[in-house]
Each structure stands twice: as C-alpha cells, then as structure tokens.
GROMACS .gro file of C-alpha atoms in nm:
model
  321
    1UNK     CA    1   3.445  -7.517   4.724
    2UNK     CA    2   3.821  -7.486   4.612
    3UNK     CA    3   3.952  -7.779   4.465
    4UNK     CA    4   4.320  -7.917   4.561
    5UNK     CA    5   4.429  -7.814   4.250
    6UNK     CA    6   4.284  -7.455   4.268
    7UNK     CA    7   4.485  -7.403   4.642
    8UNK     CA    8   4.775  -7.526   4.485
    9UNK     CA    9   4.769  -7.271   4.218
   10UNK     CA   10   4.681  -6.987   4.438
   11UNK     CA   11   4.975  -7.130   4.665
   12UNK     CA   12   5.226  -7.113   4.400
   13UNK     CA   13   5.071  -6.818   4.310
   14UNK     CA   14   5.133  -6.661   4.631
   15UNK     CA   15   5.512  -6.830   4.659
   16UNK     CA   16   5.623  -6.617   4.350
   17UNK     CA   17   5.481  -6.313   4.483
   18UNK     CA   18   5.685  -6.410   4.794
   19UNK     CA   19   6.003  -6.461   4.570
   20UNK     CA   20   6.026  -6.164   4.311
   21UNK     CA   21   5.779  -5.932   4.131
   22UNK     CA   22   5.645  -5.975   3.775
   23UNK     CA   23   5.879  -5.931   3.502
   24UNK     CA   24   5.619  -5.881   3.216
   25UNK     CA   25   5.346  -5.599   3.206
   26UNK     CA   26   5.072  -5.929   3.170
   27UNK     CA   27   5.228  -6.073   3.521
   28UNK     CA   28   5.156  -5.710   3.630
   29UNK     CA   29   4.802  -5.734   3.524
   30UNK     CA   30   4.757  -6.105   3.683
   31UNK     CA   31   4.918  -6.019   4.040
   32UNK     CA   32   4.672  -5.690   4.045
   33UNK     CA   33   4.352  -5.936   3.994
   34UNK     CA   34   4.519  -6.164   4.275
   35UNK     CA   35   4.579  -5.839   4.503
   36UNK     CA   36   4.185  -5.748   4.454
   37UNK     CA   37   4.096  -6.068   4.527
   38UNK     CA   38   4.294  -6.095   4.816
   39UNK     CA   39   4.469  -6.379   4.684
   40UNK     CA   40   4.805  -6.236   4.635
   41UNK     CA   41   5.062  -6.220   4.910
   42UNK     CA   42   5.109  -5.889   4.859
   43UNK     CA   43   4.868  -5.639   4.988
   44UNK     CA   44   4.818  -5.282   4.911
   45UNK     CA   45   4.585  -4.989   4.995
   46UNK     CA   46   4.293  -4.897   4.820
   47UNK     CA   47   4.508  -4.594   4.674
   48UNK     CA   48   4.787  -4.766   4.553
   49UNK     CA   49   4.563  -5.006   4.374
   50UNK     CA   50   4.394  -4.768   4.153
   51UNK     CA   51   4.723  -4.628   4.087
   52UNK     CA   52   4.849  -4.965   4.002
   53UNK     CA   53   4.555  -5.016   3.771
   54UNK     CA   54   4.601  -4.732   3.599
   55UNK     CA   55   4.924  -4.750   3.524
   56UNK     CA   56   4.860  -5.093   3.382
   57UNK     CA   57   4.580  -4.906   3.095
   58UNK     CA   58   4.871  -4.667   2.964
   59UNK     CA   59   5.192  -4.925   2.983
   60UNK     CA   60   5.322  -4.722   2.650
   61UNK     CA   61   5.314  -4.386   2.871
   62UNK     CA   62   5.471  -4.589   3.156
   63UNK     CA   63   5.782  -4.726   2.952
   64UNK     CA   64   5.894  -4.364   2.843
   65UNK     CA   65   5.772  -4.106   3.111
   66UNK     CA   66   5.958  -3.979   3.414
   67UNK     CA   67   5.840  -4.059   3.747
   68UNK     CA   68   5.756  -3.674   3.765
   69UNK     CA   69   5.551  -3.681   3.456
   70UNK     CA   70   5.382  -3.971   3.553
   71UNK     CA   71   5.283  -3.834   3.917
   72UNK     CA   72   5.172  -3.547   3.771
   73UNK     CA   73   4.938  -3.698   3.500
   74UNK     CA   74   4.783  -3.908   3.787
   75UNK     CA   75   4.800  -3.563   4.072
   76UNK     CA   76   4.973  -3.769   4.254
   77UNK     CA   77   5.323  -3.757   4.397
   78UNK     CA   78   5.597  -3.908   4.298
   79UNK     CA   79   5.728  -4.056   4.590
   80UNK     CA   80   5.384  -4.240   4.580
   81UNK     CA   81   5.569  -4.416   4.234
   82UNK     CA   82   5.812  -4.531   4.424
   83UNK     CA   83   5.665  -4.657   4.772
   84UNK     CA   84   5.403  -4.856   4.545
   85UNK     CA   85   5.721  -5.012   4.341
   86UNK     CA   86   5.911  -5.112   4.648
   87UNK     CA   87   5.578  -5.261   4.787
   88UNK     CA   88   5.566  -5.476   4.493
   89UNK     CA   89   5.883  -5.617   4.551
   90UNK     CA   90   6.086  -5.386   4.252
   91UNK     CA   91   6.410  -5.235   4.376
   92UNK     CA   92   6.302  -4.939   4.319
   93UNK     CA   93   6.089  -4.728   4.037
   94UNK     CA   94   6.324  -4.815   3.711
   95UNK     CA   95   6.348  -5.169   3.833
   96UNK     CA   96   5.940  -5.122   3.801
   97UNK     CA   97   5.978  -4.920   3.509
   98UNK     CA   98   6.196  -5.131   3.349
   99UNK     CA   99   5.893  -5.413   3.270
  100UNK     CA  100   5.687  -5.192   3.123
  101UNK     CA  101   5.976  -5.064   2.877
  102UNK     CA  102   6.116  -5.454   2.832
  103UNK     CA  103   5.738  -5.545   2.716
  104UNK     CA  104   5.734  -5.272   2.504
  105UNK     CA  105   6.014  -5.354   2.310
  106UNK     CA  106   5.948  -5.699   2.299
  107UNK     CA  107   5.568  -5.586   2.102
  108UNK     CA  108   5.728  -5.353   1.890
  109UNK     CA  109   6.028  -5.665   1.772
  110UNK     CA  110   5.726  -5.815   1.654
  111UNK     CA  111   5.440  -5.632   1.544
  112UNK     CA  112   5.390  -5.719   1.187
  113UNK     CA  113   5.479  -6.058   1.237
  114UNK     CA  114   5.186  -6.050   1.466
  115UNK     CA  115   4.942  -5.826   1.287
  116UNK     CA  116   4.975  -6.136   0.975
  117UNK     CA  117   4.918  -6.405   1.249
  118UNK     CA  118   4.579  -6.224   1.363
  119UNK     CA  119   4.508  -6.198   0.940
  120UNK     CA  120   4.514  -6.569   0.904
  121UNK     CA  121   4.397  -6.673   1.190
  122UNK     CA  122   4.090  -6.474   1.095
  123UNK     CA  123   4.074  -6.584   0.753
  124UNK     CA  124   4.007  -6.883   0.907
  125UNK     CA  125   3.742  -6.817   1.102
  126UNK     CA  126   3.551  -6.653   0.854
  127UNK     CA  127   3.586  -6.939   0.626
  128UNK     CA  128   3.231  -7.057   0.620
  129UNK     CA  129   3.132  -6.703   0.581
  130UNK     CA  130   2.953  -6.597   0.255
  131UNK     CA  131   3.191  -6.344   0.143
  132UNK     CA  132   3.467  -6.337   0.353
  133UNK     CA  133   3.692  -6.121   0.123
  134UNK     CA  134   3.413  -5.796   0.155
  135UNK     CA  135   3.384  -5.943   0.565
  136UNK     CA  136   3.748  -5.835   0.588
  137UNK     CA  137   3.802  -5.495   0.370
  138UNK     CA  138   3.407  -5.400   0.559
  139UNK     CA  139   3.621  -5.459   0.915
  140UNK     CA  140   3.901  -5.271   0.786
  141UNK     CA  141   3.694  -4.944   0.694
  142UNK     CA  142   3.531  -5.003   1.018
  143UNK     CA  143   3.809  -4.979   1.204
  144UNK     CA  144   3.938  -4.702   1.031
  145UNK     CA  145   3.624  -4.511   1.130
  146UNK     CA  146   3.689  -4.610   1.478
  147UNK     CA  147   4.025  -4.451   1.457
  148UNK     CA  148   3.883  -4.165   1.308
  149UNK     CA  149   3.640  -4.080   1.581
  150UNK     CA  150   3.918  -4.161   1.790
  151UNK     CA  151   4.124  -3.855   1.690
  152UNK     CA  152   3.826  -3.641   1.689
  153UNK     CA  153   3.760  -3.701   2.055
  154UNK     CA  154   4.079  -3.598   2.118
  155UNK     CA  155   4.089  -3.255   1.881
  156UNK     CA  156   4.222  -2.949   2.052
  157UNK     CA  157   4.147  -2.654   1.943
  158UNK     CA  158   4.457  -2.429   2.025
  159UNK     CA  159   4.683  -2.687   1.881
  160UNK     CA  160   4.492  -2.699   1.594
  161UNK     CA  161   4.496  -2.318   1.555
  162UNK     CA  162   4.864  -2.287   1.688
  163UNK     CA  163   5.020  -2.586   1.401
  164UNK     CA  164   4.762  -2.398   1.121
  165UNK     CA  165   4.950  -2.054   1.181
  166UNK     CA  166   5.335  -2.203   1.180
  167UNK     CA  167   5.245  -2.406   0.905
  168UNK     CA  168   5.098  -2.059   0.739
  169UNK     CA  169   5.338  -1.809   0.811
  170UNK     CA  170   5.711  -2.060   0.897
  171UNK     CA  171   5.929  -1.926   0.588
  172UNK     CA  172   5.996  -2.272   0.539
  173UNK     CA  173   5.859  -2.585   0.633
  174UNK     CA  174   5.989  -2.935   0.584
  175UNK     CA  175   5.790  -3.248   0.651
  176UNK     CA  176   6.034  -3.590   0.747
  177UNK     CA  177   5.870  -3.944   0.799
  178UNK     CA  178   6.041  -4.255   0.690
  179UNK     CA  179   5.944  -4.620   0.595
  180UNK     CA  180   5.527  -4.649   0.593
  181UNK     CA  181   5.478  -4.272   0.677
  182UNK     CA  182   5.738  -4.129   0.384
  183UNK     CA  183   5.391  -4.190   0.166
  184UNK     CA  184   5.223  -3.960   0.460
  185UNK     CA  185   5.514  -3.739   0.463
  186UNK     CA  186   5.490  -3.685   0.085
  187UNK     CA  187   5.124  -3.628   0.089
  188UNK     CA  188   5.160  -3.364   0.334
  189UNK     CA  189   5.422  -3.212   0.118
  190UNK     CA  190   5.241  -3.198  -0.177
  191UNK     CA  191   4.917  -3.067  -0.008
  192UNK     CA  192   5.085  -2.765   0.146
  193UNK     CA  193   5.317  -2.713  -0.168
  194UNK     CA  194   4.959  -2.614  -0.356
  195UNK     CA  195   4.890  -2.323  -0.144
  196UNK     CA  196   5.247  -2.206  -0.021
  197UNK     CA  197   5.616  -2.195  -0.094
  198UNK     CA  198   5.905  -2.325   0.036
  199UNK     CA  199   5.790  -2.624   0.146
  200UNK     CA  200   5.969  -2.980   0.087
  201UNK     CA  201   6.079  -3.276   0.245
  202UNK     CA  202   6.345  -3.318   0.483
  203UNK     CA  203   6.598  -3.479   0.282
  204UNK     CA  204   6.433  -3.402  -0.044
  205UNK     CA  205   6.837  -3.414  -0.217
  206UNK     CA  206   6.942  -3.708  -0.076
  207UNK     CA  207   7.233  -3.496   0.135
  208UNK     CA  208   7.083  -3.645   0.458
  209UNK     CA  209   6.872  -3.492   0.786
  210UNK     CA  210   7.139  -3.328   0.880
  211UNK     CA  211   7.234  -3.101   0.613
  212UNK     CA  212   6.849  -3.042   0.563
  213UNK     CA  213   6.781  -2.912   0.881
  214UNK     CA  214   7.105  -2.687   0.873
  215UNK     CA  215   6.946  -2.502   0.583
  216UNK     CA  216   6.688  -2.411   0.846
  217UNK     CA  217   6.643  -2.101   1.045
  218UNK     CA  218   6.462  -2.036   1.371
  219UNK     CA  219   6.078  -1.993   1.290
  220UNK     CA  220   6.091  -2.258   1.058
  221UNK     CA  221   5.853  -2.543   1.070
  222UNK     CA  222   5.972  -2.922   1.079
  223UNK     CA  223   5.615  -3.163   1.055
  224UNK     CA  224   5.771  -3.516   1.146
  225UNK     CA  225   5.521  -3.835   1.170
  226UNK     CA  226   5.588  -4.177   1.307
  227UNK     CA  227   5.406  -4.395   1.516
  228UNK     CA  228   5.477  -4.739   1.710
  229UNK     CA  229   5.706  -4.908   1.626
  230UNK     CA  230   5.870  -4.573   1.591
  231UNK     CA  231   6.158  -4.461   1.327
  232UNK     CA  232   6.431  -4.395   1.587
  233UNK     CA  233   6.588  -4.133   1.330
  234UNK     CA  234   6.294  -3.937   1.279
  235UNK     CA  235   6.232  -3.920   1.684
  236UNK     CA  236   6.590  -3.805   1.659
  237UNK     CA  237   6.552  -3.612   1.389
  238UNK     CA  238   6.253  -3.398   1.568
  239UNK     CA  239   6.473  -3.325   1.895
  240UNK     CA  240   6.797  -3.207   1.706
  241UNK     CA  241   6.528  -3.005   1.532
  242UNK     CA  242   6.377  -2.812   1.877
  243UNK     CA  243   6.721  -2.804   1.995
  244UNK     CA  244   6.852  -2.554   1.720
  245UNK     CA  245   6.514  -2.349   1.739
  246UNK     CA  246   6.247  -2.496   1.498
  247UNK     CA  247   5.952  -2.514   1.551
  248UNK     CA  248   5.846  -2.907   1.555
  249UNK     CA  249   5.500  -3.035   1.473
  250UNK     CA  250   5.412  -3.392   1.541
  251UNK     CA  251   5.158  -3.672   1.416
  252UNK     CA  252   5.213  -3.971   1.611
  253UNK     CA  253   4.982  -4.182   1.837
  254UNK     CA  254   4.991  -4.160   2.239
  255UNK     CA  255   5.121  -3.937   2.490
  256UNK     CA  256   5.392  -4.184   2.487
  257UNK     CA  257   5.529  -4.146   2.171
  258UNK     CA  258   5.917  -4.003   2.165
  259UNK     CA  259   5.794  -3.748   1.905
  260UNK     CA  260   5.550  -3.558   2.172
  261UNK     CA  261   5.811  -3.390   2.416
  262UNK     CA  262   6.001  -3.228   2.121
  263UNK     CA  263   5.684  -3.093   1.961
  264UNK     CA  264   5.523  -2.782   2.006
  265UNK     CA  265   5.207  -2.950   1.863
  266UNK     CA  266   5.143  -3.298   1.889
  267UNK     CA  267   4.843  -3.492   1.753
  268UNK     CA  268   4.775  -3.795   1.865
  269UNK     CA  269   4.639  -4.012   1.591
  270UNK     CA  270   4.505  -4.376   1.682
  271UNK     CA  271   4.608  -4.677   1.384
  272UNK     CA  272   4.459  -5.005   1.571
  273UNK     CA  273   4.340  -5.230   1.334
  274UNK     CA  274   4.373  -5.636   1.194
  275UNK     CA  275   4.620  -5.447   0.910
  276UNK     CA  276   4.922  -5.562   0.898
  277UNK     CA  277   5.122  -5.253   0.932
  278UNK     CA  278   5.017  -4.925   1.083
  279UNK     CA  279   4.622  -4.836   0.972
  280UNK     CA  280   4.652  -4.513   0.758
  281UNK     CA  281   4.348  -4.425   0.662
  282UNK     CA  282   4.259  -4.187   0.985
  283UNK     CA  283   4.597  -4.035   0.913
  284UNK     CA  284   4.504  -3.913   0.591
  285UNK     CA  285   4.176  -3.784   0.730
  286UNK     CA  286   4.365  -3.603   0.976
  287UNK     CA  287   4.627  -3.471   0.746
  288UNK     CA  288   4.369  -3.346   0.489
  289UNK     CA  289   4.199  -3.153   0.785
  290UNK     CA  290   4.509  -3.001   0.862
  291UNK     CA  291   4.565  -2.867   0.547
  292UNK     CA  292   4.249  -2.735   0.489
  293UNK     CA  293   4.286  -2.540   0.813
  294UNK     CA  294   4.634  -2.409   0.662
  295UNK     CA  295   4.466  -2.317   0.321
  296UNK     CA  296   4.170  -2.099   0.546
  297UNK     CA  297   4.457  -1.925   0.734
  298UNK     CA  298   4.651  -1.815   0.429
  299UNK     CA  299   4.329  -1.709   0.274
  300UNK     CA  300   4.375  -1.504  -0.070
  301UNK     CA  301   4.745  -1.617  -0.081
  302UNK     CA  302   4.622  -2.014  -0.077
  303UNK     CA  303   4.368  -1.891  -0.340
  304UNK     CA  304   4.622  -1.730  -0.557
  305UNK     CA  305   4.878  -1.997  -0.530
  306UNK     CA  306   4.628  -2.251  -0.635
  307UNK     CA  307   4.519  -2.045  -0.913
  308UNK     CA  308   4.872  -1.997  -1.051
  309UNK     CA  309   4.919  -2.384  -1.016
  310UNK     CA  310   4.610  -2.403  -1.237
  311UNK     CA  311   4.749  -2.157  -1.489
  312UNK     CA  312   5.073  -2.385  -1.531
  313UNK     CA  313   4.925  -2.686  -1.608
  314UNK     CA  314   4.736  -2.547  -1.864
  315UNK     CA  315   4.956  -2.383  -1.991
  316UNK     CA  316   5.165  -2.697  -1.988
  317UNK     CA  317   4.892  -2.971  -2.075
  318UNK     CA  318   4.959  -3.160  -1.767
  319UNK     CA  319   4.621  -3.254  -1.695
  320UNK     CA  320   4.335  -3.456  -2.014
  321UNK     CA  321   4.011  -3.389  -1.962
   0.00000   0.00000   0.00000
C-alpha cells in the first residue's frame, strides 16, 4: 500500500508535469519511467514512447542533429518529432531540443573536473584493497580494451578502404588536432611520413589553419581528430576544409560529433573510462591500424620509402644499437 508520503510525491510529481516539461535530459529520463508507469500526467502512445526512449540512449546525437536526420535514423517522420515534443509540453521541437543541447554543454563545462571526482572517490573505496595502485592501472587497461572492442564492432569496411586510398594517393595530406589529441595528431604524422611524402601537420609553421589549408588543393587529404569536449577550431577547421574541396577524414567518437558531417570518412572511436581526460589508448590502436592499411595500399612505394628512411639514419648515426 502507498504511503501518504509516496501519493504526495507522485502528486507533485504529476503537478509539474501539469506546469512545464523537464528542463534537464535526467528530468526527461524520470517523467518517461512515470509515463510507463502510468504515473505521469502526461500520457503517450506506445509509439511515441519508444521513440521517447530512444532518444533519451543517444542525447549527444539529439543535441546536434536536425529533426530530419533524427527521423530518418529512427524511419520515422519528422513531424512525429514534433507532435511527441508538443505532447510533452515543449513549444515545439528546439524548445525539446534545446534540453538535450543545454545538458550537453553543461557535461562538457565540466568533464575533467568530474572524471578527478570519480578518481578519488574511487581511491577511496579501494582503500582496504591489497594493491589498490595495480587495482586502478588493471581497470584502466580494461577499459581501454572495452573501447577497443568497441571500435571494432563498429569497423566498416568501405570507409576503411575509402580513408586507406586518400590517405595513399592525396598529394598532400595534413593531419590537425589540438590540446590532448595534438600528441594523436603528431603520431599520425609521423606514421604516414615513414611511408609517404608530403605529409605534415596543419599548422606545422606556426602561420595558423588558415594559411595551411590555403596551401591545399582539391584532392588533398585533411585527417582532423577531436572528441567530446570537442576543439571548436578543429570542428571548424574540418568544415572550411570540405568547403574549399578537401577531402576530410575524421576520428572522433559518436554520430554526434561536429567532425562527422564534414567528413567523408568518419570513425567513431569510443574513450569512456575513470581517466581523467579523454582514454587514448583505443585511439592509438585505431590509428596504428590505419596506417598499416595505408602502408599495404602503397605497397613497394611504402617499402621503398621505409628503406630510404633506414639508409639515412645510418648513414647519419641516428639510431645505437
């Protein structure tokens, strides 16, 4: 039997359905348990609750995707959108939109902070533990692993083949991630430097984006990476790059990512993990993939380049033995 103070709180419950909608993507989440429980004072079909529910598992995609894009993802249509955001009391699809992209922003203002607060919180925890220092690097690689497997689920085959062959045969290629991913960035350089030429960074001079990409030609090949929180320059950076006729290459994370609609490939690499920044290591899994598939399609030329590299540093006594 309910207790007063249960019917209260489903009262008040139902009261703020009654007054406005949810203004947070978790509110979102709490009415649509209410609504299947019948407990909300809003009521929708069957339909429109899956819908709902759905949208609430991708609330990245949600924030950043047109109504059209989002109908179509679900083969639905889009006036569907916006009957199910009046119904919820929103004026109107961006007023319904707009929580999804205001929660958003609000997670990516504080990510780190709240990556460290999970860290100690855990370190905590695993006080009593027996080694907690190995506990924690063991749950790192572990959840690296998961990320790994969680890009290889994902692998497509023709994008895989299509970004190989630009990244073989562009004249030139330049590779542009800032902050955390410049280290990815430069990686990538360096990798595809060994087996091809012409190949730098974006700003490798210091002139600025900008002036890099005007050095550029159509054909050419610009690999950007950034995930969430993103580098707003280098999601600029990629669509200033389609729109003059390059050929744009993407490593980011989800569908919703500002780097996908600009890209002719996008990969979508998962980082979750207790790190405090973005999780790397599947990244560089990825990345080394990538170039191996680049090295197989230039074939002979990728040997010969490597063996010239070879020659120089002998010849120059880079490397000891």
């Amino acid at each position: 039997m309910d207790t007063g103070k249960q019917k209260r709180q489903r009262t008040s419950e139902a009261e703020a359905d009654m007054q406005m909608p949810p203004r947070s993507v978790d509110g979102l989440r709490a009415l649509v348990i209410r609504i299947g429980r019948d407990e909300a004072n809003v009521s929708l079909g069957a339909k429109a609750h899956t819908v709902l529910a759905k949208l609430l598992e991708r609330p990245e995609e949600v924030a950043v995707r047109t109504i059209t894009d989002l109908a179509t993802s679900l083969d639905i249509n889009a006036s569907t959108l916006t009957r199910l955001s009046t119904r919820l009391g929103y004026a109107g699809f961006a007023d319904f939109q707009s929580v999804f992209r205001d929660s958003l922003a609000a997670r990516h203002r504080h990510f780190y902070s709240q990556q460290a607060e999970r860290i100690v919180a855990s370190r905590k925890t695993r006080a009593h533990d027996a080694a907690p220092e190995v506990d924690m690097v063991v749950s790192l690689a572990r959840e690296s692993i998961g990320n790994v497997e969680g890009f290889i689920a994902q692998l497509s085959a023709d994008d895989l083949r299509g970004a190989a062959r630009l990244l073989a045969n562009a004249k030139r290629v330049r590779v542009h991630g800032l902050r955390q991913f410049s280290a990815l960035a430069s990686f990538v350089c360096y990798g595809l430097g060994m087996i091809r030429t012409d190949v730098a960074l974006l700003d490798s001079q210091g002139l600025g984006v900008a002036e890099g990409l005007a050095q550029l030609q159509p054909g050419d090949v610009v690999l950007v990476a950034s995930v969430a929180p993103y580098t707003r320059s280098v999601a600029d950076a990629a669509l200033a790059a389609k729109e003059v006729g390059l050929d744009v290459i993407a490593i980011t994370d989800t569908l919703a990512s500002p780097l996908v609609a600009p890209a002719r490939h996008a990969f979508l690499i998962p980082h979750e993990s207790s790190f405090f920044s973005n999780s790397m290591g599947a990244y560089l899994v990825f990345c080394e993939g990538l170039l191996n598939l680049v090295a197989a399609r230039l074939g002979k030329r990728s040997l010969q380049a490597l063996e010239r590299r070879e020659r120089l540093i002998t010849a120059l006594g880079i490397e000891s033995s």
